[in-house]
C-alpha positions as a Markdown table, in Angstrom:
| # | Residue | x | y | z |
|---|---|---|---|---|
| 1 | Unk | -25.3 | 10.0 | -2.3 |
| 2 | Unk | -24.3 | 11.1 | 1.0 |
| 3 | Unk | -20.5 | 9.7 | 0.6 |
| 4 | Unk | -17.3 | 12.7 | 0.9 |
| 5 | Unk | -13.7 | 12.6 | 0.6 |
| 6 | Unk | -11.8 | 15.8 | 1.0 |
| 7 | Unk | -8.6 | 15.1 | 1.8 |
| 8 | Unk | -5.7 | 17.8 | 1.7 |
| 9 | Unk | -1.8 | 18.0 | 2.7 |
| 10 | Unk | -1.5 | 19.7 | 5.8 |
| 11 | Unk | 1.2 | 22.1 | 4.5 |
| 12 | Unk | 0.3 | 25.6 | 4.9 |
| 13 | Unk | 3.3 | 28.2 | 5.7 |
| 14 | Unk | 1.0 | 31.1 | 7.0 |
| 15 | Unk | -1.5 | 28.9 | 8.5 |
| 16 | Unk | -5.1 | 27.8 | 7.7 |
| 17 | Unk | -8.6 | 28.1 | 7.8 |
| 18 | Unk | -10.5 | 25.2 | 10.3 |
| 19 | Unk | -12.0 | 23.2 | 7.5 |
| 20 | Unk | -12.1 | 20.8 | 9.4 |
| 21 | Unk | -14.9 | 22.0 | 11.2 |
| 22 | Unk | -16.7 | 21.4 | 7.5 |
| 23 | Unk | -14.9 | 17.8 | 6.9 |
| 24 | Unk | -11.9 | 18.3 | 5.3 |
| 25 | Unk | -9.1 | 15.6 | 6.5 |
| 26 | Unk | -5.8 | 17.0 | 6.8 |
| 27 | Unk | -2.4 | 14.5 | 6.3 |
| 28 | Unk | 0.7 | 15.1 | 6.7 |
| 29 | Unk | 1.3 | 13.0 | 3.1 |
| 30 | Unk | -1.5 | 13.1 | 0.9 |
| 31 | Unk | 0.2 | 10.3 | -1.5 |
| 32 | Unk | -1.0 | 7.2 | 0.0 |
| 33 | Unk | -4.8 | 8.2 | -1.0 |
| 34 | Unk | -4.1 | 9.7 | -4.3 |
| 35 | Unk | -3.0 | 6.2 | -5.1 |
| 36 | Unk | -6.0 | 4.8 | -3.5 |
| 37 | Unk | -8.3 | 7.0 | -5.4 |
| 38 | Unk | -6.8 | 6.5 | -8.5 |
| 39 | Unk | -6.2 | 2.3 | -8.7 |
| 40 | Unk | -9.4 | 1.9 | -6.9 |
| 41 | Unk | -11.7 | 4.8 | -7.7 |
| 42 | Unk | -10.9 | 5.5 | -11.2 |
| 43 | Unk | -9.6 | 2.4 | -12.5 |
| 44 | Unk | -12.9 | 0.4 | -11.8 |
| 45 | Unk | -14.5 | 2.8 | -13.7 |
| 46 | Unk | -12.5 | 1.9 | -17.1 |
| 47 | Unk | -12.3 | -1.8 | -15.9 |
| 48 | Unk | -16.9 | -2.0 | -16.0 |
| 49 | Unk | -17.1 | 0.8 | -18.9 |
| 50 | Unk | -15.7 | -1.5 | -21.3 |
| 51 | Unk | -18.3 | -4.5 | -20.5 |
| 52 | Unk | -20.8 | -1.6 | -20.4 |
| 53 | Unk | -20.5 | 0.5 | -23.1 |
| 54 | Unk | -19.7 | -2.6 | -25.6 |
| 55 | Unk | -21.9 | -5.0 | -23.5 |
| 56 | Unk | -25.0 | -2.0 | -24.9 |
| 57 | Unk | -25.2 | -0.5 | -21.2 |
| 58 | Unk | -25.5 | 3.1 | -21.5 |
| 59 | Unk | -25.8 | 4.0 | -17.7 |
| 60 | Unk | -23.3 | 3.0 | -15.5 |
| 61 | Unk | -25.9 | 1.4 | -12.5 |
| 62 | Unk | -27.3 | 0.1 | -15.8 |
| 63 | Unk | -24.0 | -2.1 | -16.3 |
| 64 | Unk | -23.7 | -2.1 | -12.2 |
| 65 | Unk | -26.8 | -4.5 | -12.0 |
| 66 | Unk | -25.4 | -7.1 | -14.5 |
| 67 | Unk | -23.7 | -9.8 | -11.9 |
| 68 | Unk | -20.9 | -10.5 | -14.4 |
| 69 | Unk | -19.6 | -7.1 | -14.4 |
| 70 | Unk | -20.2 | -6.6 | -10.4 |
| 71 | Unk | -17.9 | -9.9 | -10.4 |
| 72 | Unk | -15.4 | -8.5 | -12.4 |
| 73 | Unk | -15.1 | -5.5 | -10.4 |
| 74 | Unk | -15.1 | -6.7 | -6.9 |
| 75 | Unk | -12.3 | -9.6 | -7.8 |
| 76 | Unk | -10.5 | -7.0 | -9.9 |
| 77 | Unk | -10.6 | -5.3 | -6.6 |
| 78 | Unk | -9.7 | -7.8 | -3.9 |
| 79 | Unk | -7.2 | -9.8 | -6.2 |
| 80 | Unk | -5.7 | -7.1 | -8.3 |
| 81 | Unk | -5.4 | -3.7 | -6.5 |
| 82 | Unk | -5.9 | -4.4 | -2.3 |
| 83 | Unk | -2.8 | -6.6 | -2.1 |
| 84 | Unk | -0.7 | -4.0 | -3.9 |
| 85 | Unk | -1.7 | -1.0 | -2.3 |
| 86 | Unk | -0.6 | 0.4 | 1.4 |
| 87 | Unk | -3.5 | 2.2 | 3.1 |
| 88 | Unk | -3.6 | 4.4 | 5.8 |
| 89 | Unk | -4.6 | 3.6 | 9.1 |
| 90 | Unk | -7.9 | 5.7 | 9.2 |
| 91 | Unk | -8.8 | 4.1 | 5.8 |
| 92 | Unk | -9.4 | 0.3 | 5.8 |
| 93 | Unk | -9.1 | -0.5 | 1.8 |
| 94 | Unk | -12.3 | -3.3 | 1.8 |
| 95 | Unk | -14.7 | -0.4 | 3.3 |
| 96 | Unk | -13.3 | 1.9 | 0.3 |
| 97 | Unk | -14.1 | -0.8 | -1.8 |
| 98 | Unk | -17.7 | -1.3 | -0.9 |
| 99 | Unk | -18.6 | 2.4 | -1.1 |
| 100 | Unk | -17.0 | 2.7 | -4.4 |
| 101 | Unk | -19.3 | -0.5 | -5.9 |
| 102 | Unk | -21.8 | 1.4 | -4.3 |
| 103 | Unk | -21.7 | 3.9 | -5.8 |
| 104 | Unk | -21.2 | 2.7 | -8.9 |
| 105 | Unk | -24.3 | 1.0 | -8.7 |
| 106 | Unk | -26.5 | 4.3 | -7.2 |
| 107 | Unk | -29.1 | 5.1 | -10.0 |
| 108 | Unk | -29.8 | 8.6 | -8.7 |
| 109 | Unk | -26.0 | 9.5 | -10.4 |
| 110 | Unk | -27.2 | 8.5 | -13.7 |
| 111 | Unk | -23.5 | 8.4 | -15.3 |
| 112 | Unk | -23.0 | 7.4 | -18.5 |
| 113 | Unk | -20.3 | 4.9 | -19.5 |
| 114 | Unk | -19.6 | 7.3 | -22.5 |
| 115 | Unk | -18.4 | 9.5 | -20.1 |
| 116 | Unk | -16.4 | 6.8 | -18.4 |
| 117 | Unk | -14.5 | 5.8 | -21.6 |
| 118 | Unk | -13.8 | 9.1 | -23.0 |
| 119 | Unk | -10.3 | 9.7 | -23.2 |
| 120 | Unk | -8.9 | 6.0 | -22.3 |
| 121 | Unk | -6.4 | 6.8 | -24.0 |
| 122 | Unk | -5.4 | 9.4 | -21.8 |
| 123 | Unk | -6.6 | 7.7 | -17.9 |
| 124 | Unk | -5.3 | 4.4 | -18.9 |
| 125 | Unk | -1.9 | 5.5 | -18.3 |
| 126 | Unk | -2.6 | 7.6 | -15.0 |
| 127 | Unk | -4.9 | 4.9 | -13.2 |
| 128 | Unk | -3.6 | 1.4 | -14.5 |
| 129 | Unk | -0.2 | 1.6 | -14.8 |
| 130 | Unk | 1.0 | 1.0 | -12.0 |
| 131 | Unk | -1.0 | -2.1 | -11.1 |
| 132 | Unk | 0.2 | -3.6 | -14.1 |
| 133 | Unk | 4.0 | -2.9 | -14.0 |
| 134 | Unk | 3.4 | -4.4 | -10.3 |
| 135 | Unk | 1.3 | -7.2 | -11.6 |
| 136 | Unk | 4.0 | -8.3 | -14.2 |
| 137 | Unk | 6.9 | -7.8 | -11.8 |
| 138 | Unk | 5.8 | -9.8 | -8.9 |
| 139 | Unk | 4.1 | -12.9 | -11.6 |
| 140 | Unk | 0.9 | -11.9 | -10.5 |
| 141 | Unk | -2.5 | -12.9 | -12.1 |
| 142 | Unk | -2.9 | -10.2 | -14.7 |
| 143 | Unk | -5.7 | -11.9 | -16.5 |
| 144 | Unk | -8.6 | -9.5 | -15.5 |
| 145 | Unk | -5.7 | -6.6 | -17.0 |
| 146 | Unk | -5.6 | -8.1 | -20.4 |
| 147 | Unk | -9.3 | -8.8 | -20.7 |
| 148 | Unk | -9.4 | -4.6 | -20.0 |
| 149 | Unk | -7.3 | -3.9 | -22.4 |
| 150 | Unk | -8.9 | -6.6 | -25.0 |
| 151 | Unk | -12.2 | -4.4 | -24.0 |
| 152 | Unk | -10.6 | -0.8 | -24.7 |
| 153 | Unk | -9.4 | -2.0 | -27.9 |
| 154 | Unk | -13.1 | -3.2 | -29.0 |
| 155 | Unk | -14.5 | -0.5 | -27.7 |
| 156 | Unk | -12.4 | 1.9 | -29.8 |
| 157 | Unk | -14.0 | -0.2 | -33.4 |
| 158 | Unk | -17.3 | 2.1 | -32.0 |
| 159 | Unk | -19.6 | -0.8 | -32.5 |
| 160 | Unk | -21.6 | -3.1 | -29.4 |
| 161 | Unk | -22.2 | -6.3 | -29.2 |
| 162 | Unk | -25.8 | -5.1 | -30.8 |
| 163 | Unk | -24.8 | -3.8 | -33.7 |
| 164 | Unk | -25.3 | 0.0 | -32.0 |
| 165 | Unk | -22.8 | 2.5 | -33.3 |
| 166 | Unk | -21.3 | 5.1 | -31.1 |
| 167 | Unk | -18.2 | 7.2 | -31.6 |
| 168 | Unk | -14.7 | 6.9 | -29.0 |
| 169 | Unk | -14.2 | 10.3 | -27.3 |
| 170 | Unk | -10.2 | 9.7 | -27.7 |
| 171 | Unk | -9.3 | 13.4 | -28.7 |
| 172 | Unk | -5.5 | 12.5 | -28.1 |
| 173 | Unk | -5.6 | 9.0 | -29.9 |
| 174 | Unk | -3.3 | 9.7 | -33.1 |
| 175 | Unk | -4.8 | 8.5 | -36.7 |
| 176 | Unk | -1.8 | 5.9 | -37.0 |
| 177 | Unk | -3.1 | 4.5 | -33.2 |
| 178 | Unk | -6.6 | 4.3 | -34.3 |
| 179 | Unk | -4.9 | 1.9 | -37.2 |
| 180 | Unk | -3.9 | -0.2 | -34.7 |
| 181 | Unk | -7.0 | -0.9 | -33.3 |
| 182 | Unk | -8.6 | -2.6 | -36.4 |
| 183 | Unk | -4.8 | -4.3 | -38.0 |
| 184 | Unk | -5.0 | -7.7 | -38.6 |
| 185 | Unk | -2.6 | -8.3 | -36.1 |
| 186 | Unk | -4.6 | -9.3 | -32.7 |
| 187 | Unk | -1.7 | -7.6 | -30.5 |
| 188 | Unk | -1.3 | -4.6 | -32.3 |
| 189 | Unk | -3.2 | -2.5 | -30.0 |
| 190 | Unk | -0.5 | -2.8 | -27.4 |
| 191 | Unk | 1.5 | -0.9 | -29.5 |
| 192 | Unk | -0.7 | 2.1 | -29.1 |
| 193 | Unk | 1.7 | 5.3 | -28.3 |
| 194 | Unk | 0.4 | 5.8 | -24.8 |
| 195 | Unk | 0.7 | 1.9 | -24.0 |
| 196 | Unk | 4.0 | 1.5 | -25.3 |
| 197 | Unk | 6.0 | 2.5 | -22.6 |
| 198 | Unk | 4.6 | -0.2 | -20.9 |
| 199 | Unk | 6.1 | -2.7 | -23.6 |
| 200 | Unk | 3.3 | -5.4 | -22.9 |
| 201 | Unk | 3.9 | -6.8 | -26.3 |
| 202 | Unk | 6.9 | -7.9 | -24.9 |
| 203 | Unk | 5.3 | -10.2 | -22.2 |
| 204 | Unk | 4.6 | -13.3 | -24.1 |
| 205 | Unk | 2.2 | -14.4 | -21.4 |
| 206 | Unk | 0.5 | -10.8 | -20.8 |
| 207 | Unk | -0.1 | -10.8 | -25.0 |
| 208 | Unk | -1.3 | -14.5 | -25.3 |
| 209 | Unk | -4.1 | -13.2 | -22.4 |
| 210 | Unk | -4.7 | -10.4 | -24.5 |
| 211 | Unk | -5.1 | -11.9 | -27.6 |
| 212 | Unk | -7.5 | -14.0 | -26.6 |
| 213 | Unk | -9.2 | -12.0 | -25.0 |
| 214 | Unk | -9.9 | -10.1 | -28.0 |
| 215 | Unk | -10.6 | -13.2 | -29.9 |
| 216 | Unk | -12.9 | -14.1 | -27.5 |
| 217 | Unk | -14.5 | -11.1 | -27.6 |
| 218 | Unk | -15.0 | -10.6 | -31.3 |
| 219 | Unk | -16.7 | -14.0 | -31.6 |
| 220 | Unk | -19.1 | -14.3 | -28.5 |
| 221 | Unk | -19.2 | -10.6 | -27.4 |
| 222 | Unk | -17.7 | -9.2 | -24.4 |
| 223 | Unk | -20.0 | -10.0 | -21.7 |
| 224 | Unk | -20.5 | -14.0 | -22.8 |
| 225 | Unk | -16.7 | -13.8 | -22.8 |
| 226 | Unk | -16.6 | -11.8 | -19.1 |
| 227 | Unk | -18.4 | -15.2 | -17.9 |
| 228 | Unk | -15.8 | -17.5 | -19.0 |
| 229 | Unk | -13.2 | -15.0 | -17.7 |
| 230 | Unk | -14.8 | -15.2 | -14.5 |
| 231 | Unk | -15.6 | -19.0 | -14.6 |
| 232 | Unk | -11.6 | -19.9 | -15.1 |
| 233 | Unk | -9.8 | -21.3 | -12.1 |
| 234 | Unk | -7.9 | -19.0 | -10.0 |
Protein backbone atom coordinates (compact mmCIF):
# COMPACT_ATOMS: atom_id res chain seq x y z
CA UNK A 1 0.00 0.00 0.00
CA UNK A 2 1.67 3.21 -0.74
CA UNK A 3 -0.77 5.34 1.75
CA UNK A 4 1.35 7.39 5.06
CA UNK A 5 0.26 9.49 7.83
CA UNK A 6 2.89 10.77 10.10
CA UNK A 7 1.63 13.47 11.73
CA UNK A 8 3.32 15.14 14.90
CA UNK A 9 2.74 18.36 17.28
CA UNK A 10 5.04 20.83 16.34
CA UNK A 11 6.25 21.47 19.92
CA UNK A 12 9.87 21.03 20.29
CA UNK A 13 11.78 23.38 22.98
CA UNK A 14 15.39 22.94 21.57
CA UNK A 15 14.34 22.57 18.12
CA UNK A 16 14.04 19.70 15.51
CA UNK A 17 15.21 17.65 12.97
CA UNK A 18 13.62 18.48 9.12
CA UNK A 19 11.49 15.45 8.84
CA UNK A 20 9.71 17.00 6.88
CA UNK A 21 11.98 16.54 4.21
CA UNK A 22 10.95 12.57 4.75
CA UNK A 23 6.99 13.37 5.12
CA UNK A 24 6.28 14.00 8.40
CA UNK A 25 3.37 16.76 8.91
CA UNK A 26 3.94 19.00 11.62
CA UNK A 27 0.60 20.92 13.56
CA UNK A 28 0.46 23.05 15.82
CA UNK A 29 -2.62 20.77 17.54
CA UNK A 30 -2.30 17.26 16.79
CA UNK A 31 -5.98 16.59 18.47
CA UNK A 32 -8.16 17.08 15.60
CA UNK A 33 -6.57 14.01 13.71
CA UNK A 34 -6.11 11.78 16.63
CA UNK A 35 -9.95 11.91 16.67
CA UNK A 36 -10.05 11.37 13.02
CA UNK A 37 -7.84 8.37 13.25
CA UNK A 38 -9.50 6.91 15.93
CA UNK A 39 -13.68 7.36 15.00
CA UNK A 40 -12.74 6.69 11.48
CA UNK A 41 -9.68 4.54 11.27
CA UNK A 42 -10.09 2.27 14.13
CA UNK A 43 -13.59 2.26 14.70
CA UNK A 44 -14.49 0.83 11.17
CA UNK A 45 -12.36 -1.80 11.96
CA UNK A 46 -14.50 -3.20 15.01
CA UNK A 47 -17.73 -1.98 13.16
CA UNK A 48 -16.78 -4.89 9.71
CA UNK A 49 -14.84 -7.38 12.30
CA UNK A 50 -17.95 -8.33 13.86
CA UNK A 51 -19.89 -9.18 10.42
CA UNK A 52 -16.51 -10.82 9.59
CA UNK A 53 -15.34 -12.79 12.04
CA UNK A 54 -19.05 -14.12 12.98
CA UNK A 55 -20.18 -13.76 9.34
CA UNK A 56 -17.01 -16.90 8.92
CA UNK A 57 -14.58 -14.20 7.09
CA UNK A 58 -11.23 -14.79 8.38
CA UNK A 59 -9.33 -12.00 6.35
CA UNK A 60 -10.40 -8.71 6.54
CA UNK A 61 -10.41 -7.93 2.36
CA UNK A 62 -12.07 -11.31 2.72
CA UNK A 63 -15.18 -9.61 4.65
CA UNK A 64 -14.23 -6.20 2.56
CA UNK A 65 -15.57 -7.92 -0.73
CA UNK A 66 -18.99 -8.87 0.80
CA UNK A 67 -21.27 -5.61 -0.36
CA UNK A 68 -23.25 -5.80 2.82
CA UNK A 69 -20.45 -5.16 5.08
CA UNK A 70 -18.78 -2.37 2.47
CA UNK A 71 -22.51 -0.83 2.96
CA UNK A 72 -22.33 -0.86 6.46
CA UNK A 73 -19.10 0.77 6.59
CA UNK A 74 -19.31 3.49 4.18
CA UNK A 75 -22.99 4.62 5.71
CA UNK A 76 -21.49 4.11 9.19
CA UNK A 77 -19.08 6.51 7.84
CA UNK A 78 -20.97 9.28 6.02
CA UNK A 79 -24.04 9.12 8.57
CA UNK A 80 -22.45 8.34 11.74
CA UNK A 81 -18.85 9.79 12.15
CA UNK A 82 -18.36 12.77 9.19
CA UNK A 83 -21.13 14.92 10.50
CA UNK A 84 -19.68 14.74 14.11
CA UNK A 85 -16.22 15.20 13.46
CA UNK A 86 -14.28 18.80 12.63
CA UNK A 87 -11.40 18.20 10.16
CA UNK A 88 -8.66 20.14 9.33
CA UNK A 89 -8.28 22.12 6.39
CA UNK A 90 -5.49 20.04 4.64
CA UNK A 91 -7.67 16.86 5.37
CA UNK A 92 -11.00 16.71 3.62
CA UNK A 93 -12.90 13.82 5.84
CA UNK A 94 -14.70 11.88 2.46
CA UNK A 95 -10.91 11.42 0.85
CA UNK A 96 -9.96 9.90 4.41
CA UNK A 97 -12.77 7.85 4.17
CA UNK A 98 -12.09 6.38 0.77
CA UNK A 99 -8.46 5.48 1.49
CA UNK A 100 -9.45 3.89 4.67
CA UNK A 101 -12.16 1.40 2.73
CA UNK A 102 -9.42 0.96 0.64
CA UNK A 103 -7.46 -0.22 2.49
CA UNK A 104 -9.45 -2.26 4.19
CA UNK A 105 -10.20 -3.96 1.15
CA UNK A 106 -6.23 -4.26 -0.13
CA UNK A 107 -5.52 -8.17 -0.09
CA UNK A 108 -1.79 -7.74 -0.14
CA UNK A 109 -2.31 -6.69 3.88
CA UNK A 110 -3.81 -9.97 4.64
CA UNK A 111 -5.24 -8.89 8.19
CA UNK A 112 -7.08 -11.03 10.02
CA UNK A 113 -10.37 -10.00 11.68
CA UNK A 114 -9.09 -12.02 14.78
CA UNK A 115 -6.72 -9.53 15.11
CA UNK A 116 -9.30 -6.80 14.65
CA UNK A 117 -11.52 -8.06 17.51
CA UNK A 118 -8.93 -8.84 20.05
CA UNK A 119 -9.41 -6.84 22.96
CA UNK A 120 -12.90 -5.09 22.16
CA UNK A 121 -13.30 -4.86 25.21
CA UNK A 122 -10.49 -2.68 25.61
CA UNK A 123 -10.80 -0.35 21.88
CA UNK A 124 -14.53 -0.20 22.23
CA UNK A 125 -14.21 2.41 24.77
CA UNK A 126 -11.18 4.46 23.10
CA UNK A 127 -12.72 4.51 19.45
CA UNK A 128 -16.58 4.40 19.92
CA UNK A 129 -17.35 6.35 22.68
CA UNK A 130 -17.53 9.28 21.76
CA UNK A 131 -19.67 8.85 18.62
CA UNK A 132 -22.10 7.32 20.71
CA UNK A 133 -22.44 9.79 23.64
CA UNK A 134 -22.72 12.28 20.60
CA UNK A 135 -25.11 10.18 18.81
CA UNK A 136 -27.54 9.82 21.85
CA UNK A 137 -27.18 13.51 22.79
CA UNK A 138 -28.03 15.19 19.67
CA UNK A 139 -31.20 12.12 18.87
CA UNK A 140 -29.14 10.93 16.23
CA UNK A 141 -29.66 7.56 14.23
CA UNK A 142 -27.64 5.16 16.44
CA UNK A 143 -28.97 2.10 14.76
CA UNK A 144 -25.80 0.99 12.97
CA UNK A 145 -24.12 1.50 16.95
CA UNK A 146 -26.47 -0.98 18.41
CA UNK A 147 -26.27 -3.54 15.70
CA UNK A 148 -22.14 -3.18 16.61
CA UNK A 149 -22.64 -3.80 19.82
CA UNK A 150 -25.38 -6.71 19.24
CA UNK A 151 -22.28 -8.09 16.97
CA UNK A 152 -19.46 -7.79 19.85
CA UNK A 153 -21.65 -9.47 22.08
CA UNK A 154 -22.17 -12.55 19.62
CA UNK A 155 -18.95 -12.60 18.79
CA UNK A 156 -17.77 -13.03 22.38
CA UNK A 157 -20.26 -16.67 22.54
CA UNK A 158 -16.87 -17.79 20.09
CA UNK A 159 -19.11 -19.49 17.63
CA UNK A 160 -20.03 -18.24 13.60
CA UNK A 161 -22.77 -18.29 11.93
CA UNK A 162 -21.15 -21.83 10.60
CA UNK A 163 -20.92 -23.56 13.40
CA UNK A 164 -16.81 -22.72 13.45
CA UNK A 165 -15.44 -22.26 16.99
CA UNK A 166 -12.82 -19.71 17.75
CA UNK A 167 -11.80 -18.27 21.02
CA UNK A 168 -12.30 -14.05 22.02
CA UNK A 169 -8.79 -12.46 22.63
CA UNK A 170 -10.49 -10.33 25.63
CA UNK A 171 -7.55 -10.62 28.14
CA UNK A 172 -9.19 -7.82 30.31
CA UNK A 173 -12.88 -9.07 30.04
CA UNK A 174 -13.62 -10.18 33.77
CA UNK A 175 -15.33 -13.85 34.27
CA UNK A 176 -18.54 -12.08 35.79
CA UNK A 177 -18.56 -9.95 32.17
CA UNK A 178 -18.13 -12.96 30.07
CA UNK A 179 -21.57 -14.11 32.16
CA UNK A 180 -23.19 -11.40 30.72
CA UNK A 181 -22.69 -12.20 27.37
CA UNK A 182 -24.65 -15.59 27.34
CA UNK A 183 -27.53 -14.32 30.51
CA UNK A 184 -30.81 -14.85 29.45
CA UNK A 185 -31.35 -11.38 29.62
CA UNK A 186 -30.93 -9.95 25.83
CA UNK A 187 -29.55 -6.39 27.31
CA UNK A 188 -27.29 -7.73 29.71
CA UNK A 189 -24.27 -7.20 27.69
CA UNK A 190 -24.59 -3.47 28.14
CA UNK A 191 -23.83 -3.88 31.48
CA UNK A 192 -20.36 -5.16 30.67
CA UNK A 193 -17.78 -3.12 33.15
CA UNK A 194 -16.16 -1.18 30.36
CA UNK A 195 -19.59 -0.23 28.70
CA UNK A 196 -21.18 0.82 31.70
CA UNK A 197 -20.06 4.10 32.10
CA UNK A 198 -21.84 4.69 29.01
CA UNK A 199 -25.21 3.59 30.79
CA UNK A 200 -26.88 2.47 27.38
CA UNK A 201 -29.18 0.30 29.24
CA UNK A 202 -30.56 3.31 30.34
CA UNK A 203 -31.66 4.48 26.81
CA UNK A 204 -34.86 2.73 26.25
CA UNK A 205 -34.62 3.34 22.54
CA UNK A 206 -30.61 2.61 22.19
CA UNK A 207 -31.55 -0.98 24.19
CA UNK A 208 -34.76 -1.87 22.11
CA UNK A 209 -32.09 -1.47 18.87
CA UNK A 210 -29.85 -3.56 20.69
CA UNK A 211 -31.92 -6.13 21.55
CA UNK A 212 -33.07 -6.74 18.51
CA UNK A 213 -30.36 -6.65 17.01
CA UNK A 214 -29.17 -9.60 18.90
CA UNK A 215 -32.35 -11.30 18.39
CA UNK A 216 -31.95 -10.84 15.00
CA UNK A 217 -28.79 -12.03 14.96
CA UNK A 218 -29.16 -15.27 16.91
CA UNK A 219 -31.97 -16.44 14.60
CA UNK A 220 -30.89 -15.46 10.92
CA UNK A 221 -27.06 -14.89 11.54
CA UNK A 222 -25.38 -11.64 11.39
CA UNK A 223 -24.84 -10.95 7.87
CA UNK A 224 -28.81 -11.97 6.72
CA UNK A 225 -29.58 -9.61 9.66
CA UNK A 226 -26.77 -6.78 8.28
CA UNK A 227 -29.19 -6.80 5.12
CA UNK A 228 -32.27 -5.88 6.77
CA UNK A 229 -30.31 -3.41 8.80
CA UNK A 230 -29.25 -1.88 5.68
CA UNK A 231 -32.62 -2.26 3.84
CA UNK A 232 -34.60 -0.13 6.75
CA UNK A 233 -35.64 3.34 5.83
CA UNK A 234 -33.37 6.07 6.86
Amino acid sequence: EDFIQWVVEDHFPAGRPKLEAVGVQFTDDVKPYEQIKLRMLNSSHLMLSYPGQVGGYRFVHEAMADERIMGLLRTFLDKDVIPLLSAPADMPLERYRDIVLARFANPAINDQNARLTSDSTSKIPVFLSETIRQCLEQGRDHRRLAFLLAGYAHYLLGVDDKGQRFEPIEPKLEDADRALASDPDPAAPLRISTLRFLELDANPGFVRSFVGYRKAIAGKGILPALADLLAEPG
